[in-house]
Short mmCIF file of C-alpha atoms in Angstrom, two decimals:
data_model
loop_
_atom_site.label_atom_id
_atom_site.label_comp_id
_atom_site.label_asym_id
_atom_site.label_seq_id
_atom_site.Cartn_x
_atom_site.Cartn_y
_atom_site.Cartn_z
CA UNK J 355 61.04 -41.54 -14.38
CA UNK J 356 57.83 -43.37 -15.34
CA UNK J 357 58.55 -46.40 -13.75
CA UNK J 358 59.25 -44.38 -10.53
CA UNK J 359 55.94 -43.06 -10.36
CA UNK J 360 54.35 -46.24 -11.55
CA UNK J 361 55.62 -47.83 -8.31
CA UNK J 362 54.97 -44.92 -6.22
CA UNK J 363 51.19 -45.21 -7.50
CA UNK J 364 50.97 -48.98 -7.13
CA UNK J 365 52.18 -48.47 -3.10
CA UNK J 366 49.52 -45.95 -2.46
CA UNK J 367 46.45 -47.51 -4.57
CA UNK J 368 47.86 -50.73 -2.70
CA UNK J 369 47.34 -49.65 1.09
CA UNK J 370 44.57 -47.93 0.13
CA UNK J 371 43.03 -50.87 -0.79
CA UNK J 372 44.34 -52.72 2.45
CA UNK J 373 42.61 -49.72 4.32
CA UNK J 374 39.36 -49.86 2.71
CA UNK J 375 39.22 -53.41 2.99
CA UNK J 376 40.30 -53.59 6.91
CA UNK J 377 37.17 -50.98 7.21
CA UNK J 378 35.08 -53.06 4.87
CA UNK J 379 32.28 -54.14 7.28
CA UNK J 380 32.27 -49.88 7.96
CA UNK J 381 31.56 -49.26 4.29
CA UNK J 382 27.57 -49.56 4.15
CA UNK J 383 25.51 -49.65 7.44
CA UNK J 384 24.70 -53.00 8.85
CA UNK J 385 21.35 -53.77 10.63
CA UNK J 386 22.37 -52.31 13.87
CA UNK J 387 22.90 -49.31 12.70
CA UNK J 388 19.44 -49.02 11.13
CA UNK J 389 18.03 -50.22 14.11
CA UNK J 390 19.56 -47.31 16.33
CA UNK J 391 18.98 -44.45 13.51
CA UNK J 392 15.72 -45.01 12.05
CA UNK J 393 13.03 -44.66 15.19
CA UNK J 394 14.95 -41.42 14.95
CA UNK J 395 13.48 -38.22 13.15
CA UNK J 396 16.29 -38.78 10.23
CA UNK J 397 15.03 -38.72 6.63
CA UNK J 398 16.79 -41.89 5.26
CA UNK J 399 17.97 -39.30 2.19
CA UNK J 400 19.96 -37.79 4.98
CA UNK J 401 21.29 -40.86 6.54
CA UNK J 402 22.83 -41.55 2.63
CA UNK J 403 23.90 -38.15 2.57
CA UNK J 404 26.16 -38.84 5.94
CA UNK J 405 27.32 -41.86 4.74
CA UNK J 406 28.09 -40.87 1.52
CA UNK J 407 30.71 -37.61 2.83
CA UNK J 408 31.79 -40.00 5.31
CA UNK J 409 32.97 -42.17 2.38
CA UNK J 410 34.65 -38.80 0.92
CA UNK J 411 35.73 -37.81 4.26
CA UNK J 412 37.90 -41.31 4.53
CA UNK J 413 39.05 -40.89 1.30
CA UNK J 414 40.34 -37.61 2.08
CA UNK J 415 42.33 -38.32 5.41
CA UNK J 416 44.42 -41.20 4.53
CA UNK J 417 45.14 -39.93 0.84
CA UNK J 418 46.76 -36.78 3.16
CA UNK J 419 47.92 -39.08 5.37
CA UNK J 420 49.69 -41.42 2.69
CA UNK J 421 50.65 -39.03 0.63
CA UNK J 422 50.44 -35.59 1.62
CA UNK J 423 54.15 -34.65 2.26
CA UNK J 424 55.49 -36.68 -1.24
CA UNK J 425 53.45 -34.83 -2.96
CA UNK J 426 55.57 -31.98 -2.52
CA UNK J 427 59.00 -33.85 -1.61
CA UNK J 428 58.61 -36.43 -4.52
CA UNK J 429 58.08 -34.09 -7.44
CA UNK J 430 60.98 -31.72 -5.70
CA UNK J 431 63.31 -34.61 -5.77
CA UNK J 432 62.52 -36.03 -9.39
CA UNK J 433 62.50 -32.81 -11.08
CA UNK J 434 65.50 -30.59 -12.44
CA UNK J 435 66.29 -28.19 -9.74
CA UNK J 436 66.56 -25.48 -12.40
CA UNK J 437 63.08 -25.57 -13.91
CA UNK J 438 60.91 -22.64 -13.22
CA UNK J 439 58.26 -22.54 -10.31
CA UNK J 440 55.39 -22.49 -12.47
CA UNK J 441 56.80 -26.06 -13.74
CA UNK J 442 57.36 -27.24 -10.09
CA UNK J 443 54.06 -26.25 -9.03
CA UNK J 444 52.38 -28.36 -11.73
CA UNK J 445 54.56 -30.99 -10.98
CA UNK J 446 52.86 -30.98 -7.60
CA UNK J 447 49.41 -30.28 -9.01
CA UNK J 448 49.76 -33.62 -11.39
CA UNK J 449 51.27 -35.84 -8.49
CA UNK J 450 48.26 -34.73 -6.36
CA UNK J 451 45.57 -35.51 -8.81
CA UNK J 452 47.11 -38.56 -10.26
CA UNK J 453 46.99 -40.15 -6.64
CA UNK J 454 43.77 -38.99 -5.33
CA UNK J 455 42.51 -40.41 -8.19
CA UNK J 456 44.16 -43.73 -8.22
CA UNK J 457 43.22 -44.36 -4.38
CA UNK J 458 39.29 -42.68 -5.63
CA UNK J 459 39.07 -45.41 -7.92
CA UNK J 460 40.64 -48.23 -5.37
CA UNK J 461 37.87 -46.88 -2.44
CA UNK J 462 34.77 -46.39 -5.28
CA UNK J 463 35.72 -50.34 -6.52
CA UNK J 464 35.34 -52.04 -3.45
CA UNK J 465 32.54 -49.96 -2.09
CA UNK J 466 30.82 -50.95 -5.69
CA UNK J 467 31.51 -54.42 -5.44
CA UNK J 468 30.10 -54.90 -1.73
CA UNK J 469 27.37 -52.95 -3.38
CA UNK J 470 27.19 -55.54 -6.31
CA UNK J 471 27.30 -58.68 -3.57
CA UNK J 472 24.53 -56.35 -1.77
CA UNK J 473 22.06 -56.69 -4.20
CA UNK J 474 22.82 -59.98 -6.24
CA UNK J 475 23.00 -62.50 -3.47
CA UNK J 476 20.22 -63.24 -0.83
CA UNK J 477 20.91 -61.42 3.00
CA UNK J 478 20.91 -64.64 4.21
CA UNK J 479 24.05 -65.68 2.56
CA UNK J 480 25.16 -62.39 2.07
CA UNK J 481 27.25 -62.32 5.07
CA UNK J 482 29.78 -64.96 4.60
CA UNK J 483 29.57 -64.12 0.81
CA UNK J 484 30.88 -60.57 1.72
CA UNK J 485 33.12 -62.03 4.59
CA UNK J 486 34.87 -64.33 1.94
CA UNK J 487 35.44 -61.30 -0.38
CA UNK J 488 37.08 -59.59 2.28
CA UNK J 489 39.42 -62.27 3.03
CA UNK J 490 40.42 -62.73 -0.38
CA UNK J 491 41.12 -59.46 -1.15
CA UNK J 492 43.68 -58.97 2.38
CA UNK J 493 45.36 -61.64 0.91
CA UNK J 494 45.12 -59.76 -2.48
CA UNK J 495 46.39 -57.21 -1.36
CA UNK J 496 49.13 -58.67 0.92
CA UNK J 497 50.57 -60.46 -1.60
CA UNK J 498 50.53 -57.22 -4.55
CA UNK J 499 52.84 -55.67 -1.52
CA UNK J 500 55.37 -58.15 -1.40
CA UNK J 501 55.34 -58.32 -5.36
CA UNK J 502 56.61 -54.66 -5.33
CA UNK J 503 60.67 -55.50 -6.41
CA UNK J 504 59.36 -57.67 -9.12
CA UNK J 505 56.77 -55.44 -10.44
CA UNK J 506 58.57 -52.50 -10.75
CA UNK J 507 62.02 -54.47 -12.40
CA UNK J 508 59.09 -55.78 -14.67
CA UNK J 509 57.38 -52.43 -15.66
CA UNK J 510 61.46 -50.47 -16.01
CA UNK J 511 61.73 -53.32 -18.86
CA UNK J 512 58.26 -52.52 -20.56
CA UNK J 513 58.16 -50.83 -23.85
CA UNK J 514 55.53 -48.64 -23.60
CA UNK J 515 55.11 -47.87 -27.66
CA UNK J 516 54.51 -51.62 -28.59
CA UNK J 517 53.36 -53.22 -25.70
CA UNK J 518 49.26 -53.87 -24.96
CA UNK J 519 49.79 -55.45 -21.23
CA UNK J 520 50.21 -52.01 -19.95
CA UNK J 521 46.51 -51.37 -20.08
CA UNK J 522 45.70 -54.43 -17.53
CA UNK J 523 47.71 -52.32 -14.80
CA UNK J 524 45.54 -49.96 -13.57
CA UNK J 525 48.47 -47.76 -12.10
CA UNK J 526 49.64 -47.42 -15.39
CA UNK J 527 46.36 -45.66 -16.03
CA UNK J 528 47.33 -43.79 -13.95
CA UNK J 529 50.36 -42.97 -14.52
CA UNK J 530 49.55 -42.03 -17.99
CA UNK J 531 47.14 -39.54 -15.91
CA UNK J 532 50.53 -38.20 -13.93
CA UNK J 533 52.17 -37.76 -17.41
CA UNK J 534 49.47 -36.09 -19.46
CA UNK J 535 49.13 -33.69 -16.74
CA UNK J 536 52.88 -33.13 -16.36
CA UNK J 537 52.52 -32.17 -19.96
CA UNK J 538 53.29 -34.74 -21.73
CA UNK J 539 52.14 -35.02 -25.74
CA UNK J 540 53.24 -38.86 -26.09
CA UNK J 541 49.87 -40.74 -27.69
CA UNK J 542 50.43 -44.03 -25.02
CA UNK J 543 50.55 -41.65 -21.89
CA UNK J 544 47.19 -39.89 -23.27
CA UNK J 545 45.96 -43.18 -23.92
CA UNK J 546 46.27 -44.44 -20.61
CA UNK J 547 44.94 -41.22 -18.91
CA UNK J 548 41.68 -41.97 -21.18
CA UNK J 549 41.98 -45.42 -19.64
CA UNK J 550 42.16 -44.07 -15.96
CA UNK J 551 39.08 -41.56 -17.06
CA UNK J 552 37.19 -44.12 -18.05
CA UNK J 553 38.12 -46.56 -15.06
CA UNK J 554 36.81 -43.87 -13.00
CA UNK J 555 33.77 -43.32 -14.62
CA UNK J 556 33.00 -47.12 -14.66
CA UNK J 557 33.76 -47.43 -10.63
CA UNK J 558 31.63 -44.12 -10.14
CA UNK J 559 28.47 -45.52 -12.20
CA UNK J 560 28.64 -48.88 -10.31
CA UNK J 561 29.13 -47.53 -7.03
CA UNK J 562 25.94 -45.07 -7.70
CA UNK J 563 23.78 -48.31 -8.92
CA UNK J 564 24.68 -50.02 -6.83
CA UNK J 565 25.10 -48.69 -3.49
CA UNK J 566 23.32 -45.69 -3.64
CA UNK J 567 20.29 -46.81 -5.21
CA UNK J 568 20.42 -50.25 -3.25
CA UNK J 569 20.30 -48.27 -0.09
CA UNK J 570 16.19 -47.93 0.47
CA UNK J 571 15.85 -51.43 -0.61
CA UNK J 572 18.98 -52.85 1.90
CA UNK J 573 17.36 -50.81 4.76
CA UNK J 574 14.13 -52.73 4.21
CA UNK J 575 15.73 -56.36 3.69
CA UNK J 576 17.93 -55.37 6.97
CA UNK J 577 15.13 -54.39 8.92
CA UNK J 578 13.10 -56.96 8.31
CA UNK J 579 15.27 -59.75 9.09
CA UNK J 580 15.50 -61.53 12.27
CA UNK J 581 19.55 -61.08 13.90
CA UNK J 582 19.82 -64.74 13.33
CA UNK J 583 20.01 -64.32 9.40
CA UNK J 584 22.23 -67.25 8.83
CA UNK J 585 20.25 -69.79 11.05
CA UNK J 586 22.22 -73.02 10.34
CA UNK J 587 25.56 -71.43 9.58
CA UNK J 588 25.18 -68.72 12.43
CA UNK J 589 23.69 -71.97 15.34
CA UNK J 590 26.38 -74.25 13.73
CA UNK J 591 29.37 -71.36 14.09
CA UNK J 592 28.06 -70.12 17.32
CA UNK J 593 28.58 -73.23 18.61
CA UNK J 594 32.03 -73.72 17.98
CA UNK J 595 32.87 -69.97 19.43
CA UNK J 596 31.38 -70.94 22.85
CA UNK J 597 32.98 -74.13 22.85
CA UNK J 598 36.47 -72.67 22.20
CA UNK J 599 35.76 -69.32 24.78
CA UNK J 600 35.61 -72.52 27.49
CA UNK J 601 38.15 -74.23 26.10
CA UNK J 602 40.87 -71.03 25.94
CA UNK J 603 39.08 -67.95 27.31
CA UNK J 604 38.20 -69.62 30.89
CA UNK J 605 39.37 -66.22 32.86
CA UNK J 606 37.12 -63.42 31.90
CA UNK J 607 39.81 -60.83 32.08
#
């Protein structure tokens, strides 16, 4: 049903996000890493390059880790066991597509707004800026997890003709996606898909703005900084760490 694969989407954009966001300080090269690679005879074009299909190449492993198998058992399961293979296989083709896409658009938002952070705040307070967002959104996520019962009882109640809150879910965009490309001809479905479309191609634009095009400009700010960026904050919190390695760390092993 469509609340089935509503929840089945929310789950995988879900620990997608948790993924991405465990790998967050991963997602753009920090100021070591430009320090190793560029006295190296690497065109910084190709060092985007890299990281860009590395990006792609994350995207692609846990999406086939998460949801490789279901997207052949789920759609085998849910569908009538008399419908033709030509049905089943585009069953499988809109389960596929629907879910890359959802977990696309989970990896291209948070890569766009580190990107945003990137470029609107300072490097020196960049750091525990972007350290702050990551917290939050753990605990985002986290909590969207445990929420799973209650969202789904929620979204089985919906009306879907009459009912506006559906487009502030984004896996309801997407499962509008899953339906249109099932075949469905029901206006709200295709409505939603346009929704998911257009989510898509808002995440893409900012991610390219923002991280792409801020690259040059955050190798130069990274380069030129000294490693003690956050001079108060960094003294003041290294501090504390040494005091607390004597206090509980005492054996080196």
């Amino acid at each position: 049903s469509c609340s089935d694969k509503f929840v089945f989407l929310y789950l995988s954009m879900i620990l997608m996000g948790f993924i991405t966001v465990v790998e967050w300080d991963a997602l753009f090269p920090d100021r070591r890493d430009y320090l190793i690679l560029a006295p190296l005879p690497i065109r910084l074009s190709t060092l985007l390059t890299a990281k860009v299909a590395a990006l792609f190449l994350f995207l692609m492993v846990f999406t086939l880790a998460l949801n490789g198998c279901s997207s052949i058992l789920f759609p085998l399961m849910a569908m009538n066991p008399h419908a033709p293979a030509g049905y089943a296989l585009r069953y499988v083709g809109a389960h596929a597509t629907s879910v890359f896409a959802a977990n696309a658009f989970v990896l291209l938002f948070c890569c766009a707004l580190q990107g945003v952070l990137m470029n609107a705040v300072s490097l020196r307070h960049f750091q525990w800026i972007s350290r702050a967002a990551q917290v939050f959104l753990l605990f985002l996520f986290v909590c969207l997890f445990f929420l799973v019962p209650g969202t789904f009882s929620f979204v089985k109640g919906l009306n879907l003709d009459n009912n506006a809150f559906i487009r502030f879910l984004p896996p309801m965009w997407f499962t509008g996606l899953y339906e249109t490309l099932q075949g469905s001809d029901r206006l709200e479905f295709q409505a939603l898909a346009s929704l998911a479309g257009q989510a898509m191609a808002g995440a893409l634009v900012m991610f390219t703005l923002t991280y792409m095009a801020g690259f040059r400009r955050h190798v130069r700010r990274s380069l030129e900084s000294s490693n003690t960026v956050l001079s108060g904050t960094a003294e003041w919190t290294r501090g504390v760490l040494q005091r607390l390695d004597r206090l509980f760390l005492r054996n080196p092993v």
